[in-house]
Amino acid sequence: MTFTLPKLPYEYKDLEPAIDSRTMEIHYTKHHQGYVDKLNAALENEKELASEPIEELMRKIDEIPMEMATAVRNNGGGHYNHSLFWTVMTKGGKKMSGGFEKKLAEVFGSADSLKEKFAAEAMGRFGSGWAWLVVEGPSASSGQESRLQVCSTANQDNPLMKGNVPILGLDVWEHAYYLNYQNRRADYVAAWWNIVNWEEVERRFTGAGQTQK
Ligand code: MN
């Protein structure tokens, strides 16, 4: 099997005004497609690696043969990150459940406090990269409850490469917002909360816990 562009769960215009239609179209058809194409090219003669789920390739990024490691890191990361990104957004956003809000409050003080910490990661990431809400991996085997944390990564790196499970991600590459916001990353981040699909984030949170057991 080769990697393919996942179908978008909405129309390009559906995330307006937070993300404009033209940005969505270019981001999806040019940037994401480009990562998929280059990942397939890098693994053209690696049938075994090319047949693995993208999540698995990310988890074992340090075991990828050196001659293709950078291409898989950048383009496999690009493919995985954008595939997650599209699903955690939806037209008009979807609210978080009371239970998940309580969980966030236990860890971060409140849901608003989580958003502030997450935005600080998004703003603090110099140059290109991503901000994340993750379930930390190491607690898995110890039987402790899944631990939530915020972090950021450079370029197309992601939390799977460090053994953590991302449940919410925000693309802060300039290509994600420059047409509409130019250099105003903070405005992009603030508007983005309005289209976050918290139902999907919570589904990923629950799934992360199950994977770890
Ligand atoms: Mn992007």
Coordinates of N, CA and C and ligand atoms in Angstrom, one line a residue:
M1 N 0.8 -1.2 0.0 CA 0.0 0.0 0.0 C 0.9 1.2 0.0
T2 N 0.4 2.3 -0.6 CA 1.1 3.6 -0.5 C 0.2 4.5 0.3
F3 N 0.8 5.6 0.7 CA 0.0 6.6 1.5 C -0.8 7.5 0.6
T4 N -2.0 7.8 1.1 CA -2.9 8.6 0.3 C -3.4 9.8 1.2
L5 N -3.8 10.8 0.5 CA -4.5 12.0 1.1 C -5.8 11.6 1.6
P6 N -6.1 11.8 3.0 CA -7.4 11.4 3.5 C -8.4 12.4 3.0
K7 N -9.7 12.0 2.9 CA -10.7 12.9 2.5 C -11.0 13.9 3.6
L8 N -11.2 15.2 3.2 CA -11.5 16.2 4.2 C -12.9 16.0 4.7
P9 N -13.2 16.1 6.0 CA -14.5 15.8 6.5 C -15.5 17.1 6.4
Y10 N -15.1 18.1 5.6 CA -15.9 19.3 5.4 C -15.4 20.0 4.1
E11 N -16.0 21.1 3.7 CA -15.6 21.8 2.5 C -14.6 22.8 2.9
Y12 N -13.8 23.3 1.9 CA -12.8 24.3 2.2 C -13.3 25.5 3.0
K13 N -14.5 25.9 2.6 CA -15.0 27.2 3.1 C -15.6 27.0 4.5
D14 N -15.8 25.8 5.0 CA -16.5 25.5 6.2 C -15.8 26.0 7.5
L15 N -14.5 26.3 7.4 CA -13.8 26.7 8.6 C -13.7 28.2 8.7
E16 N -14.3 28.9 7.7 CA -14.3 30.4 7.8 C -15.1 30.8 8.9
P17 N -14.8 32.0 9.6 CA -13.8 32.9 9.2 C -12.4 32.6 9.8
A18 N -12.3 31.6 10.7 CA -11.1 31.3 11.3 C -10.0 30.9 10.3
I19 N -10.3 30.1 9.4 CA -9.4 29.7 8.3 C -10.1 29.9 7.0
D20 N -9.5 30.7 6.1 CA -10.2 31.0 4.9 C -10.1 29.9 3.9
S21 N -11.1 29.9 3.0 CA -11.2 28.8 2.0 C -9.9 28.6 1.1
R22 N -9.3 29.7 0.7 CA -8.2 29.6 -0.2 C -7.0 28.9 0.5
T23 N -6.8 29.3 1.8 CA -5.7 28.7 2.6 C -6.0 27.3 2.8
M24 N -7.2 26.9 3.0 CA -7.6 25.4 3.2 C -7.2 24.7 1.9
E25 N -7.6 25.2 0.8 CA -7.4 24.5 -0.5 C -5.9 24.3 -0.8
I26 N -5.2 25.4 -0.6 CA -3.7 25.3 -0.9 C -3.1 24.3 0.1
H27 N -3.5 24.5 1.4 CA -2.9 23.7 2.5 C -3.1 22.2 2.2
Y28 N -4.3 21.9 1.8 CA -4.7 20.5 1.6 C -4.2 19.9 0.3
T29 N -4.4 20.6 -0.8 CA -4.1 20.1 -2.1 C -2.6 20.2 -2.5
K30 N -2.0 21.2 -2.0 CA -0.6 21.4 -2.3 C 0.4 20.9 -1.2
H31 N 0.2 21.5 0.0 CA 1.2 21.1 1.1 C 1.0 19.6 1.5
H32 N -0.2 19.3 1.9 CA -0.4 17.9 2.4 C -0.2 16.9 1.3
Q33 N -0.7 17.2 0.1 CA -0.4 16.3 -1.0 C 1.1 16.1 -1.3
G34 N 1.8 17.2 -1.1 CA 3.2 17.2 -1.3 C 3.9 16.2 -0.4
Y35 N 3.5 16.3 0.9 CA 4.1 15.4 1.9 C 3.8 14.0 1.6
V36 N 2.6 13.7 1.2 CA 2.2 12.3 0.8 C 3.0 11.8 -0.4
D37 N 3.2 12.6 -1.4 CA 3.9 12.2 -2.6 C 5.4 12.0 -2.3
K38 N 6.0 12.9 -1.5 CA 7.4 12.7 -1.2 C 7.6 11.5 -0.2
L39 N 6.7 11.3 0.7 CA 6.8 10.1 1.5 C 6.7 8.8 0.7
N40 N 5.8 8.8 -0.2 CA 5.7 7.6 -1.1 C 7.0 7.4 -1.9
A41 N 7.5 8.5 -2.4 CA 8.8 8.5 -3.2 C 9.9 8.0 -2.4
A42 N 10.0 8.4 -1.1 CA 11.1 8.0 -0.2 C 11.0 6.5 0.1
L43 N 9.8 6.0 0.1 CA 9.7 4.5 0.5 C 9.3 3.7 -0.7
E44 N 9.6 4.2 -1.9 CA 9.3 3.5 -3.1 C 9.8 2.0 -3.2
N45 N 11.0 1.9 -2.7 CA 11.7 0.6 -2.7 C 11.7 -0.1 -1.3
E46 N 10.9 0.4 -0.4 CA 10.8 -0.2 0.9 C 9.4 -0.7 1.2
K47 N 9.1 -1.8 0.6 CA 7.7 -2.3 0.6 C 7.2 -2.5 2.1
E48 N 8.1 -3.0 3.0 CA 7.7 -3.3 4.3 C 7.3 -2.0 5.1
L49 N 8.2 -1.0 5.0 CA 8.0 0.2 5.7 C 6.8 0.9 5.1
A50 N 6.6 0.8 3.8 CA 5.5 1.5 3.1 C 4.2 0.9 3.4
S51 N 4.2 -0.3 4.0 CA 2.9 -1.0 4.3 C 2.5 -0.7 5.7
E52 N 3.3 -0.1 6.5 CA 3.0 0.2 7.9 C 2.1 1.4 8.0
P53 N 1.2 1.3 9.1 CA 0.4 2.5 9.3 C 1.3 3.7 9.6
I54 N 0.9 4.9 9.2 CA 1.8 6.1 9.4 C 2.1 6.3 10.9
E55 N 1.2 6.0 11.8 CA 1.4 6.1 13.3 C 2.6 5.3 13.7
E56 N 2.7 4.1 13.1 CA 3.8 3.1 13.4 C 5.1 3.7 13.0
L57 N 5.1 4.2 11.7 CA 6.4 4.8 11.2 C 6.9 5.9 12.1
M58 N 5.9 6.7 12.6 CA 6.3 7.9 13.5 C 6.9 7.4 14.8
R59 N 6.2 6.3 15.4 CA 6.7 5.8 16.7 C 8.1 5.3 16.6
K60 N 8.4 4.7 15.4 CA 9.8 4.1 15.3 C 10.7 4.9 14.3
I61 N 10.5 6.2 14.4 CA 11.3 7.1 13.5 C 12.8 6.9 13.7
D62 N 13.2 6.6 14.9 CA 14.6 6.4 15.2 C 15.2 5.1 14.6
E63 N 14.3 4.3 14.1 CA 14.8 3.0 13.6 C 14.8 3.0 12.0
I64 N 14.4 4.1 11.4 CA 14.3 4.2 10.0 C 15.7 4.3 9.4
P65 N 16.1 3.5 8.4 CA 17.4 3.6 7.8 C 17.9 5.0 7.5
M66 N 19.1 5.3 7.8 CA 19.6 6.6 7.7 C 19.4 7.3 6.4
E67 N 19.5 6.6 5.3 CA 19.4 7.3 4.0 C 18.0 7.8 3.7
M68 N 17.0 7.3 4.4 CA 15.7 7.8 4.1 C 15.0 8.4 5.4
A69 N 15.8 8.5 6.5 CA 15.3 8.9 7.8 C 14.7 10.4 7.7
T70 N 15.5 11.3 7.1 CA 15.1 12.7 7.0 C 13.8 12.8 6.2
A71 N 13.8 12.1 5.1 CA 12.6 12.2 4.2 C 11.3 11.7 4.9
V72 N 11.5 10.6 5.6 CA 10.3 10.0 6.3 C 9.9 10.9 7.5
R73 N 10.9 11.5 8.2 CA 10.7 12.4 9.3 C 9.9 13.6 8.9
N74 N 10.3 14.2 7.8 CA 9.7 15.5 7.3 C 8.4 15.2 6.6
N75 N 8.4 14.2 5.7 CA 7.2 14.0 4.9 C 6.2 13.1 5.6
G76 N 6.7 12.1 6.3 CA 5.8 11.2 7.1 C 5.2 12.0 8.2
G77 N 6.0 12.9 8.8 CA 5.5 13.8 9.9 C 4.4 14.7 9.3
G78 N 4.7 15.3 8.1 CA 3.8 16.2 7.5 C 2.5 15.5 7.2
H79 N 2.6 14.2 6.7 CA 1.3 13.5 6.4 C 0.5 13.2 7.7
Y80 N 1.2 12.7 8.7 CA 0.5 12.3 9.9 C -0.1 13.6 10.6
N81 N 0.7 14.7 10.7 CA 0.3 15.9 11.4 C -0.9 16.5 10.8
H82 N -0.9 16.6 9.4 CA -2.0 17.2 8.7 C -3.3 16.3 8.8
S83 N -3.1 15.0 8.7 CA -4.2 14.1 8.8 C -4.9 14.3 10.1
L84 N -4.2 14.5 11.2 CA -4.8 14.7 12.5 C -5.4 16.1 12.6
F85 N -4.7 17.1 12.1 CA -5.1 18.5 12.1 C -6.5 18.6 11.5
W86 N -6.8 18.0 10.3 CA -8.1 18.2 9.6 C -9.2 17.7 10.5
T87 N -8.9 16.6 11.3 CA -10.0 16.0 12.0 C -10.3 16.7 13.3
V88 N -9.4 17.5 13.8 CA -9.7 18.1 15.1 C -10.3 19.5 14.9
M89 N -10.7 19.8 13.7 CA -11.4 21.0 13.3 C -12.8 20.6 12.7
T90 N -13.8 21.5 12.9 CA -15.1 21.3 12.2 C -15.8 22.6 12.1
K91 N -16.8 22.6 11.2 CA -17.6 23.8 11.0 C -18.2 24.3 12.3
G92 N -17.9 25.5 12.7 CA -18.5 26.0 13.9 C -18.0 25.4 15.2
G93 N -17.1 24.5 15.1 CA -16.5 23.8 16.3 C -17.5 22.9 17.0
K94 N -17.0 22.0 17.9 CA -17.9 21.2 18.7 C -17.4 21.3 20.1
K95 N -18.4 21.5 21.0 CA -18.0 21.7 22.5 C -17.5 20.5 23.1
M96 N -16.7 20.7 24.2 CA -16.2 19.5 25.0 C -17.3 19.1 25.9
S97 N -17.2 17.8 26.3 CA -18.2 17.3 27.3 C -17.9 17.8 28.7
G98 N -18.8 17.7 29.6 CA -18.6 18.1 31.0 C -17.5 17.3 31.6
G99 N -17.5 16.0 31.3 CA -16.5 15.1 31.8 C -15.1 15.5 31.4
F100 N -14.9 15.9 30.1 CA -13.6 16.2 29.6 C -13.1 17.6 30.2
E101 N -14.1 18.5 30.3 CA -13.8 19.8 30.9 C -13.3 19.6 32.3
K102 N -13.9 18.7 33.0 CA -13.5 18.4 34.4 C -12.0 17.8 34.4
K103 N -11.8 16.9 33.5 CA -10.5 16.3 33.4 C -9.4 17.4 33.1
L104 N -9.7 18.3 32.2 CA -8.8 19.4 31.9 C -8.6 20.3 33.1
A105 N -9.6 20.5 33.8 CA -9.5 21.3 35.0 C -8.6 20.7 36.1
E106 N -8.7 19.4 36.2 CA -7.9 18.7 37.2 C -6.4 18.8 36.8
V107 N -6.1 18.8 35.5 CA -4.7 18.8 35.1 C -4.2 20.3 35.0
F108 N -5.0 21.1 34.4 CA -4.5 22.5 34.0 C -5.1 23.6 34.9
G109 N -6.0 23.3 35.7 CA -6.7 24.3 36.5 C -8.1 24.6 36.0
S110 N -8.2 24.7 34.6 CA -9.4 25.0 33.9 C -9.2 24.8 32.5
A111 N -10.3 24.7 31.7 CA -10.2 24.6 30.3 C -9.6 25.8 29.7
D112 N -9.9 27.0 30.2 CA -9.3 28.2 29.7 C -7.8 28.2 30.0
S113 N -7.4 27.7 31.1 CA -6.0 27.7 31.4 C -5.3 26.8 30.5
L114 N -5.9 25.6 30.1 CA -5.3 24.8 29.1 C -5.1 25.5 27.8
K115 N -6.1 26.3 27.4 CA -6.0 27.0 26.1 C -4.9 28.1 26.2
E116 N -4.7 28.7 27.4 CA -3.7 29.7 27.5 C -2.3 29.0 27.4
K117 N -2.1 27.9 28.0 CA -0.9 27.2 28.0 C -0.6 26.7 26.6
F118 N -1.6 26.2 25.9 CA -1.5 25.7 24.6 C -1.1 26.9 23.6
A119 N -1.8 28.0 23.8 CA -1.5 29.2 22.9 C 0.0 29.6 23.2
A120 N 0.4 29.5 24.4 CA 1.8 29.9 24.7 C 2.8 29.0 24.0
E121 N 2.5 27.8 23.9 CA 3.3 26.9 23.1 C 3.3 27.2 21.6
A122 N 2.1 27.6 21.1 CA 2.0 28.0 19.7 C 2.8 29.2 19.4
M123 N 2.7 30.2 20.3 CA 3.4 31.5 20.1 C 4.9 31.3 20.4
G124 N 5.3 30.4 21.3 CA 6.7 30.3 21.6 C 7.5 29.5 20.7
R125 N 6.8 28.8 19.8 CA 7.5 27.9 18.8 C 8.1 28.9 17.7
F126 N 9.4 29.0 17.7 CA 10.1 29.9 16.8 C 10.1 29.3 15.4
G127 N 9.7 30.0 14.4 CA 9.7 29.4 13.0 C 8.6 28.5 12.8
S128 N 8.8 27.4 12.1 CA 7.8 26.5 11.7 C 7.6 25.3 12.7
G129 N 6.4 25.0 12.9 CA 6.2 23.8 13.8 C 4.7 23.7 14.2
W130 N 4.5 23.0 15.3 CA 3.2 22.6 15.8 C 3.1 22.8 17.3
A131 N 1.9 23.1 17.8 CA 1.5 23.0 19.2 C 0.6 21.8 19.4
W132 N 0.8 21.2 20.6 CA 0.1 19.9 20.8 C -0.5 19.8 22.2
L133 N -1.6 19.1 22.3 CA -2.1 18.6 23.6 C -1.8 17.1 23.5
V134 N -1.1 16.5 24.4 CA -0.7 15.1 24.3 C -1.1 14.3 25.6
V135 N -1.2 13.0 25.4 CA -1.2 12.0 26.5 C 0.2 11.5 26.6
E136 N 0.8 11.7 27.7 CA 2.2 11.2 27.9 C 2.2 9.7 27.9
G137 N 3.3 9.2 27.2 CA 3.4 7.7 27.1 C 3.8 6.9 28.3
P138 N 4.8 7.4 29.0 CA 5.5 6.5 30.0 C 4.5 6.1 31.1
S139 N 3.4 6.8 31.4 CA 2.5 6.4 32.4 C 1.8 5.1 32.0
A140 N 1.8 4.8 30.7 CA 1.1 3.6 30.2 C 1.3 2.3 31.0
S141 N 2.6 2.0 31.1 CA 2.9 0.7 31.7 C 2.7 0.7 33.2
S142 N 2.8 1.8 33.8 CA 2.8 1.9 35.3 C 1.4 1.8 35.8
G143 N 0.4 1.8 34.9 CA -1.0 1.7 35.4 C -1.6 2.9 35.9
Q144 N -0.8 4.0 35.9 CA -1.3 5.3 36.4 C -2.3 5.8 35.3
E145 N -3.1 6.8 35.7 CA -4.0 7.5 34.8 C -3.2 8.2 33.8
S146 N -3.7 8.3 32.6 CA -3.1 9.0 31.5 C -2.8 10.4 31.9
R147 N -1.6 10.9 31.5 CA -1.3 12.3 31.9 C -1.3 13.2 30.7
L148 N -2.0 14.3 30.8 CA -2.1 15.3 29.7 C -1.0 16.3 29.9
Q149 N -0.5 16.8 28.7 CA 0.5 17.8 28.8 C 0.4 18.6 27.5
V150 N 0.9 19.8 27.5 CA 1.0 20.6 26.3 C 2.5 20.7 25.9
C151 N 2.8 20.8 24.6 CA 4.1 20.9 24.1 C 4.1 21.5 22.7
S152 N 5.3 21.7 22.1 CA 5.4 22.1 20.7 C 6.5 21.3 20.1
T153 N 6.5 21.2 18.8 CA 7.6 20.5 18.1 C 8.0 21.4 16.9
A154 N 9.2 21.2 16.4 CA 9.7 22.0 15.3 C 9.3 21.3 14.0
N155 N 9.2 22.1 12.9 CA 9.0 21.5 11.6 C 7.9 20.5 11.5
Q156 N 8.1 19.3 11.0 CA 7.0 18.3 11.0 C 7.2 17.2 12.0
D157 N 8.0 17.5 13.0 CA 8.1 16.5 14.1 C 6.8 16.4 14.8
N158 N 6.6 15.3 15.5 CA 5.3 15.2 16.3 C 5.6 14.4 17.6
P159 N 4.6 14.4 18.5 CA 4.8 13.7 19.8 C 5.0 12.2 19.7
L160 N 4.4 11.6 18.7 CA 4.6 10.1 18.5 C 6.1 9.8 18.5
M161 N 6.9 10.7 17.9 CA 8.4 10.4 17.8 C 9.0 10.4 19.2
K162 N 8.3 10.9 20.2 CA 8.9 10.9 21.6 C 8.1 10.0 22.5
G163 N 7.2 9.1 21.9 CA 6.5 8.2 22.7 C 5.2 8.7 23.3
N164 N 4.8 9.9 22.9 CA 3.5 10.5 23.5 C 2.4 10.4 22.4
V165 N 1.2 10.5 22.8 CA 0.1 10.4 21.9 C -0.6 11.8 21.7
P166 N -0.5 12.4 20.5 CA -1.2 13.7 20.3 C -2.7 13.5 20.2
I167 N -3.4 14.4 20.9 CA -4.9 14.4 20.7 C -5.5 15.7 20.2
L168 N -4.6 16.7 20.1 CA -5.0 18.0 19.5 C -3.7 18.6 19.0
G169 N -3.7 19.1 17.8 CA -2.6 19.7 17.2 C -2.9 21.0 16.4
L170 N -2.0 22.0 16.5 CA -2.3 23.2 15.7 C -1.0 23.5 14.9
D171 N -1.2 23.6 13.6 CA -0.2 23.9 12.6 C 0.2 25.4 12.7
V172 N 1.4 25.8 13.1 CA 1.8 27.2 13.2 C 2.8 27.5 12.1
W173 N 2.9 26.7 11.1 CA 3.7 27.1 9.9 C 3.0 28.4 9.3
E174 N 3.8 29.3 8.7 CA 3.2 30.4 8.1 C 2.2 30.1 7.0
H175 N 2.5 28.9 6.3 CA 1.6 28.5 5.2 C 0.1 28.3 5.7
A176 N 0.0 28.0 7.1 CA -1.3 27.7 7.6 C -2.1 29.0 7.9
Y177 N -1.5 30.2 7.9 CA -2.3 31.3 8.2 C -1.9 32.6 7.5
Y178 N -0.8 32.6 6.7 CA -0.3 33.9 6.2 C -1.2 34.7 5.3
L179 N -1.9 34.0 4.4 CA -2.8 34.7 3.5 C -3.8 35.6 4.2
N180 N -4.4 35.1 5.3 CA -5.4 35.8 6.0 C -4.8 36.7 7.2
Y181 N -3.8 36.2 7.8 CA -3.3 36.8 9.1 C -2.0 37.5 8.9
Q182 N -1.3 37.2 7.8 CA 0.1 37.7 7.6 C 0.9 37.2 8.8
N183 N 1.6 38.2 9.5 CA 2.4 37.8 10.6 C 1.7 37.6 12.0
R184 N 0.4 37.8 12.0 CA -0.4 37.8 13.2 C -0.8 36.4 13.7
R185 N 0.2 35.7 14.1 CA 0.0 34.3 14.6 C -1.0 34.3 15.7
A186 N -0.9 35.2 16.6 CA -1.7 35.2 17.8 C -3.2 35.3 17.5
D187 N -3.5 36.1 16.4 CA -4.9 36.2 16.0 C -5.4 34.9 15.4
Y188 N -4.6 34.3 14.7 CA -4.9 32.9 14.1 C -5.2 31.9 15.2
V189 N -4.3 31.9 16.2 CA -4.5 31.0 17.3 C -5.8 31.2 18.0
A190 N -6.1 32.5 18.3 CA -7.3 32.9 19.0 C -8.5 32.5 18.3
A191 N -8.5 32.7 16.9 CA -9.7 32.4 16.1 C -9.9 30.9 16.0
W192 N -8.8 30.2 16.0 CA -8.8 28.7 15.8 C -9.6 28.0 16.8
W193 N -9.7 28.5 18.1 CA -10.4 27.8 19.1 C -11.9 27.7 18.7
N194 N -12.4 28.6 17.9 CA -13.8 28.6 17.5 C -14.2 27.4 16.6
I195 N -13.2 26.8 16.0 CA -13.5 25.6 15.1 C -12.9 24.3 15.6
V196 N -12.4 24.3 16.8 CA -11.9 23.0 17.4 C -13.0 22.0 17.6
N197 N -12.8 20.8 17.2 CA -13.8 19.7 17.3 C -13.4 18.9 18.6
W198 N -14.0 19.4 19.7 CA -13.6 18.8 21.0 C -14.1 17.4 21.1
E199 N -15.2 17.0 20.4 CA -15.7 15.6 20.4 C -14.6 14.7 19.9
E200 N -13.9 15.2 18.8 CA -12.8 14.3 18.2 C -11.6 14.3 19.2
V201 N -11.3 15.4 19.8 CA -10.2 15.4 20.8 C -10.4 14.4 21.9
E202 N -11.7 14.5 22.4 CA -12.0 13.6 23.5 C -12.0 12.1 23.0
R203 N -12.4 11.9 21.8 CA -12.4 10.5 21.3 C -11.0 10.0 21.2
R204 N -10.1 10.9 20.8 CA -8.6 10.5 20.7 C -8.1 10.3 22.1
F205 N -8.5 11.1 23.1 CA -8.1 11.0 24.5 C -8.5 9.6 25.0
T206 N -9.7 9.2 24.8 CA -10.2 7.9 25.3 C -9.4 6.8 24.6
G207 N -9.2 6.9 23.3 CA -8.5 5.9 22.5 C -7.0 5.8 23.0
A208 N -6.4 6.9 23.3 CA -5.0 6.9 23.8 C -4.9 6.1 25.1
G209 N -5.9 6.3 26.0 CA -5.9 5.5 27.2 C -6.0 4.0 27.0
Q210 N -6.9 3.7 26.0 CA -7.1 2.3 25.7 C -5.9 1.6 25.1
T211 N -5.2 2.4 24.2 CA -4.0 1.9 23.6 C -3.0 1.5 24.6
Q212 N -2.9 2.3 25.6 CA -1.9 2.2 26.6 C -2.1 1.0 27.6
K213 N -3.4 0.6 27.7 CA -3.6 -0.6 28.6 C -3.3 -1.8 27.8
Ligands
MN1 MN 0.8 22.7 7.2

